[in-house]
PDB file of C-alpha atoms in Angstrom:
ATOM      1  CA  MET A  61      68.927 116.033  75.367  1.00  0.00           C
ATOM      2  CA  GLU A  62      66.422 114.420  73.514  1.00  0.00           C
ATOM      3  CA  LYS A  63      65.056 112.749  76.774  1.00  0.00           C
ATOM      4  CA  PHE A  64      65.217 116.252  78.532  1.00  0.00           C
ATOM      5  CA  PHE A  65      62.732 117.442  76.280  1.00  0.00           C
ATOM      6  CA  LYS A  66      60.197 114.213  76.800  1.00  0.00           C
ATOM      7  CA  ASN A  67      59.936 114.883  80.147  1.00  0.00           C
ATOM      8  CA  ALA A  68      57.609 118.100  80.560  1.00  0.00           C
ATOM      9  CA  LEU A  69      57.636 118.280  84.216  1.00  0.00           C
ATOM     10  CA  LYS A  70      61.799 119.063  83.781  1.00  0.00           C
ATOM     11  CA  VAL A  71      61.527 121.488  81.047  1.00  0.00           C
ATOM     12  CA  SER A  72      58.988 123.553  83.272  1.00  0.00           C
ATOM     13  CA  ILE A  73      60.758 123.116  86.175  1.00  0.00           C
ATOM     14  CA  ALA A  74      63.978 124.053  84.599  1.00  0.00           C
ATOM     15  CA  SER A  75      62.348 127.140  82.465  1.00  0.00           C
ATOM     16  CA  LEU A  76      61.115 128.347  86.024  1.00  0.00           C
ATOM     17  CA  VAL A  77      64.322 128.780  87.626  1.00  0.00           C
ATOM     18  CA  ILE A  78      66.216 129.948  84.232  1.00  0.00           C
ATOM     19  CA  SER A  79      63.029 132.763  83.935  1.00  0.00           C
ATOM     20  CA  ILE A  80      63.632 133.519  87.778  1.00  0.00           C
ATOM     21  CA  THR A  81      67.144 133.726  87.556  1.00  0.00           C
ATOM     22  CA  LEU A  82      67.007 136.145  84.767  1.00  0.00           C
ATOM     23  CA  CYS A  83      64.633 138.492  86.991  1.00  0.00           C
ATOM     24  CA  VAL A  84      67.148 138.495  89.648  1.00  0.00           C
ATOM     25  CA  VAL A  85      69.496 139.230  87.247  1.00  0.00           C
ATOM     26  CA  ILE A  86      67.932 142.040  85.772  1.00  0.00           C
ATOM     27  CA  ILE A  87      67.085 143.529  89.394  1.00  0.00           C
ATOM     28  CA  GLY A  88      70.218 143.013  90.860  1.00  0.00           C
ATOM     29  CA  LEU A  89      71.877 144.920  87.613  1.00  0.00           C
ATOM     30  CA  PHE A  90      69.464 147.911  87.763  1.00  0.00           C
ATOM     31  CA  LEU A  91      69.340 147.879  91.737  1.00  0.00           C
ATOM     32  CA  LEU A  92      73.420 147.589  92.084  1.00  0.00           C
ATOM     33  CA  SER A  93      73.941 150.157  89.274  1.00  0.00           C
ATOM     34  CA  VAL A  94      77.207 149.243  89.047  1.00  0.00           C
ATOM     35  CA  VAL A  95      77.209 149.373  85.075  1.00  0.00           C
ATOM     36  CA  THR A  96      76.665 152.039  82.965  1.00  0.00           C
ATOM     37  CA  ALA A  97      73.205 152.998  81.407  1.00  0.00           C
ATOM     38  CA  ASN A  98      74.365 152.118  77.590  1.00  0.00           C
ATOM     39  CA  ILE A  99      75.663 148.709  79.042  1.00  0.00           C
ATOM     40  CA  PHE A 100      72.382 148.238  81.184  1.00  0.00           C
ATOM     41  CA  GLY A 101      70.540 148.851  78.025  1.00  0.00           C
ATOM     42  CA  THR A 102      72.454 146.343  75.990  1.00  0.00           C
ATOM     43  CA  VAL A 103      71.996 144.062  78.644  1.00  0.00           C
ATOM     44  CA  ILE A 104      68.077 144.536  78.577  1.00  0.00           C
ATOM     45  CA  ARG A 105      67.824 143.847  74.945  1.00  0.00           C
ATOM     46  CA  ILE A 106      69.817 140.378  75.185  1.00  0.00           C
ATOM     47  CA  ILE A 107      68.001 139.250  78.090  1.00  0.00           C
ATOM     48  CA  VAL A 108      64.538 140.300  77.765  1.00  0.00           C
ATOM     49  CA  PRO A 109      63.592 138.071  74.507  1.00  0.00           C
ATOM     50  CA  ILE A 110      65.319 135.299  75.957  1.00  0.00           C
ATOM     51  CA  LEU A 111      63.194 135.460  78.958  1.00  0.00           C
ATOM     52  CA  THR A 112      60.329 135.950  77.301  1.00  0.00           C
ATOM     53  CA  LEU A 113      61.267 132.465  74.594  1.00  0.00           C
ATOM     54  CA  VAL A 114      61.885 130.965  78.021  1.00  0.00           C
ATOM     55  CA  THR A 115      59.162 131.386  79.651  1.00  0.00           C
ATOM     56  CA  ILE A 116      56.925 130.805  76.798  1.00  0.00           C
ATOM     57  CA  LEU A 117      58.321 127.614  76.216  1.00  0.00           C
ATOM     58  CA  GLY A 118      58.164 126.553  80.054  1.00  0.00           C
ATOM     59  CA  PHE A 119      54.086 127.706  79.428  1.00  0.00           C
ATOM     60  CA  ILE A 120      53.694 125.457  76.286  1.00  0.00           C
ATOM     61  CA  TYR A 121      55.359 122.428  78.058  1.00  0.00           C
ATOM     62  CA  SER A 122      52.997 122.770  81.457  1.00  0.00           C
ATOM     63  CA  PHE A 123      50.059 121.523  79.559  1.00  0.00           C
ATOM     64  CA  PHE A 124      51.996 118.059  79.167  1.00  0.00           C
ATOM     65  CA  ILE A 125      52.936 117.993  82.516  1.00  0.00           C
ATOM     66  CA  LYS A 126      50.582 114.780  83.740  1.00  0.00           C
ATOM     67  CA  GLY A 127      49.281 115.182  87.424  1.00  0.00           C
ATOM     68  CA  LYS A 128      48.290 116.997  89.821  1.00  0.00           C
ATOM     69  CA  GLN A 129      51.531 118.994  89.130  1.00  0.00           C
ATOM     70  CA  LYS A 130      49.613 120.587  86.190  1.00  0.00           C
ATOM     71  CA  ILE A 131      47.743 123.123  87.818  1.00  0.00           C
ATOM     72  CA  PRO A 132      50.573 124.964  89.678  1.00  0.00           C
ATOM     73  CA  PHE A 133      53.016 124.964  86.880  1.00  0.00           C
ATOM     74  CA  LEU A 134      50.638 126.496  84.598  1.00  0.00           C
ATOM     75  CA  THR A 135      49.365 129.069  87.302  1.00  0.00           C
ATOM     76  CA  LEU A 136      53.442 130.199  87.585  1.00  0.00           C
ATOM     77  CA  HIS A 137      54.227 130.391  84.391  1.00  0.00           C
ATOM     78  CA  PHE A 138      51.250 132.248  83.682  1.00  0.00           C
ATOM     79  CA  VAL A 139      52.061 134.392  86.710  1.00  0.00           C
ATOM     80  CA  SER A 140      55.631 134.917  85.284  1.00  0.00           C
ATOM     81  CA  LEU A 141      54.222 135.948  81.585  1.00  0.00           C
ATOM     82  CA  CYS A 142      51.594 138.376  83.330  1.00  0.00           C
ATOM     83  CA  ALA A 143      54.449 140.045  85.180  1.00  0.00           C
ATOM     84  CA  LEU A 144      56.603 140.112  81.945  1.00  0.00           C
ATOM     85  CA  SER A 145      54.099 141.506  79.922  1.00  0.00           C
ATOM     86  CA  PHE A 146      53.448 144.038  82.680  1.00  0.00           C
ATOM     87  CA  GLY A 147      57.253 144.808  83.031  1.00  0.00           C
ATOM     88  CA  ILE A 148      57.395 145.428  79.488  1.00  0.00           C
ATOM     89  CA  TYR A 149      54.371 147.735  79.117  1.00  0.00           C
ATOM     90  CA  LEU A 150      55.659 149.728  81.749  1.00  0.00           C
ATOM     91  CA  ALA A 151      59.268 150.053  80.346  1.00  0.00           C
ATOM     92  CA  VAL A 152      57.295 151.412  76.650  1.00  0.00           C
ATOM     93  CA  SER A 153      55.245 153.529  78.259  1.00  0.00           C
ATOM     94  CA  PHE A 154      57.506 155.524  80.519  1.00  0.00           C
ATOM     95  CA  GLN A 155      60.240 155.889  77.495  1.00  0.00           C
ATOM     96  CA  GLY A 156      59.350 159.314  76.987  1.00  0.00           C
ATOM     97  CA  PHE A 157      59.601 160.341  80.636  1.00  0.00           C
ATOM     98  CA  ALA A 158      63.339 159.804  80.781  1.00  0.00           C
ATOM     99  CA  PRO A 159      65.884 162.718  80.319  1.00  0.00           C
TER     100      PRO A 159
END
């Protein structure tokens, strides 16, 4: 595990994969509507903090990547953080409109 965290590229790639996977899980649960609203709310309360921490960790580790791969990973993590922030903003903004 110690070797894993010393390689910034591997941590950044793993963070990106985990972020995409968690976003797909959230969207999949929302679109499929297999679960009730209470369970969906509980899952969101668990997944969103994990998603935020993983994305921030990947963004920080992207600064330590050496070579030409630094800029694309910084850009991908920044876009992921912006999308996550916008999604949280929309959720908070429209919270009063739900019945």
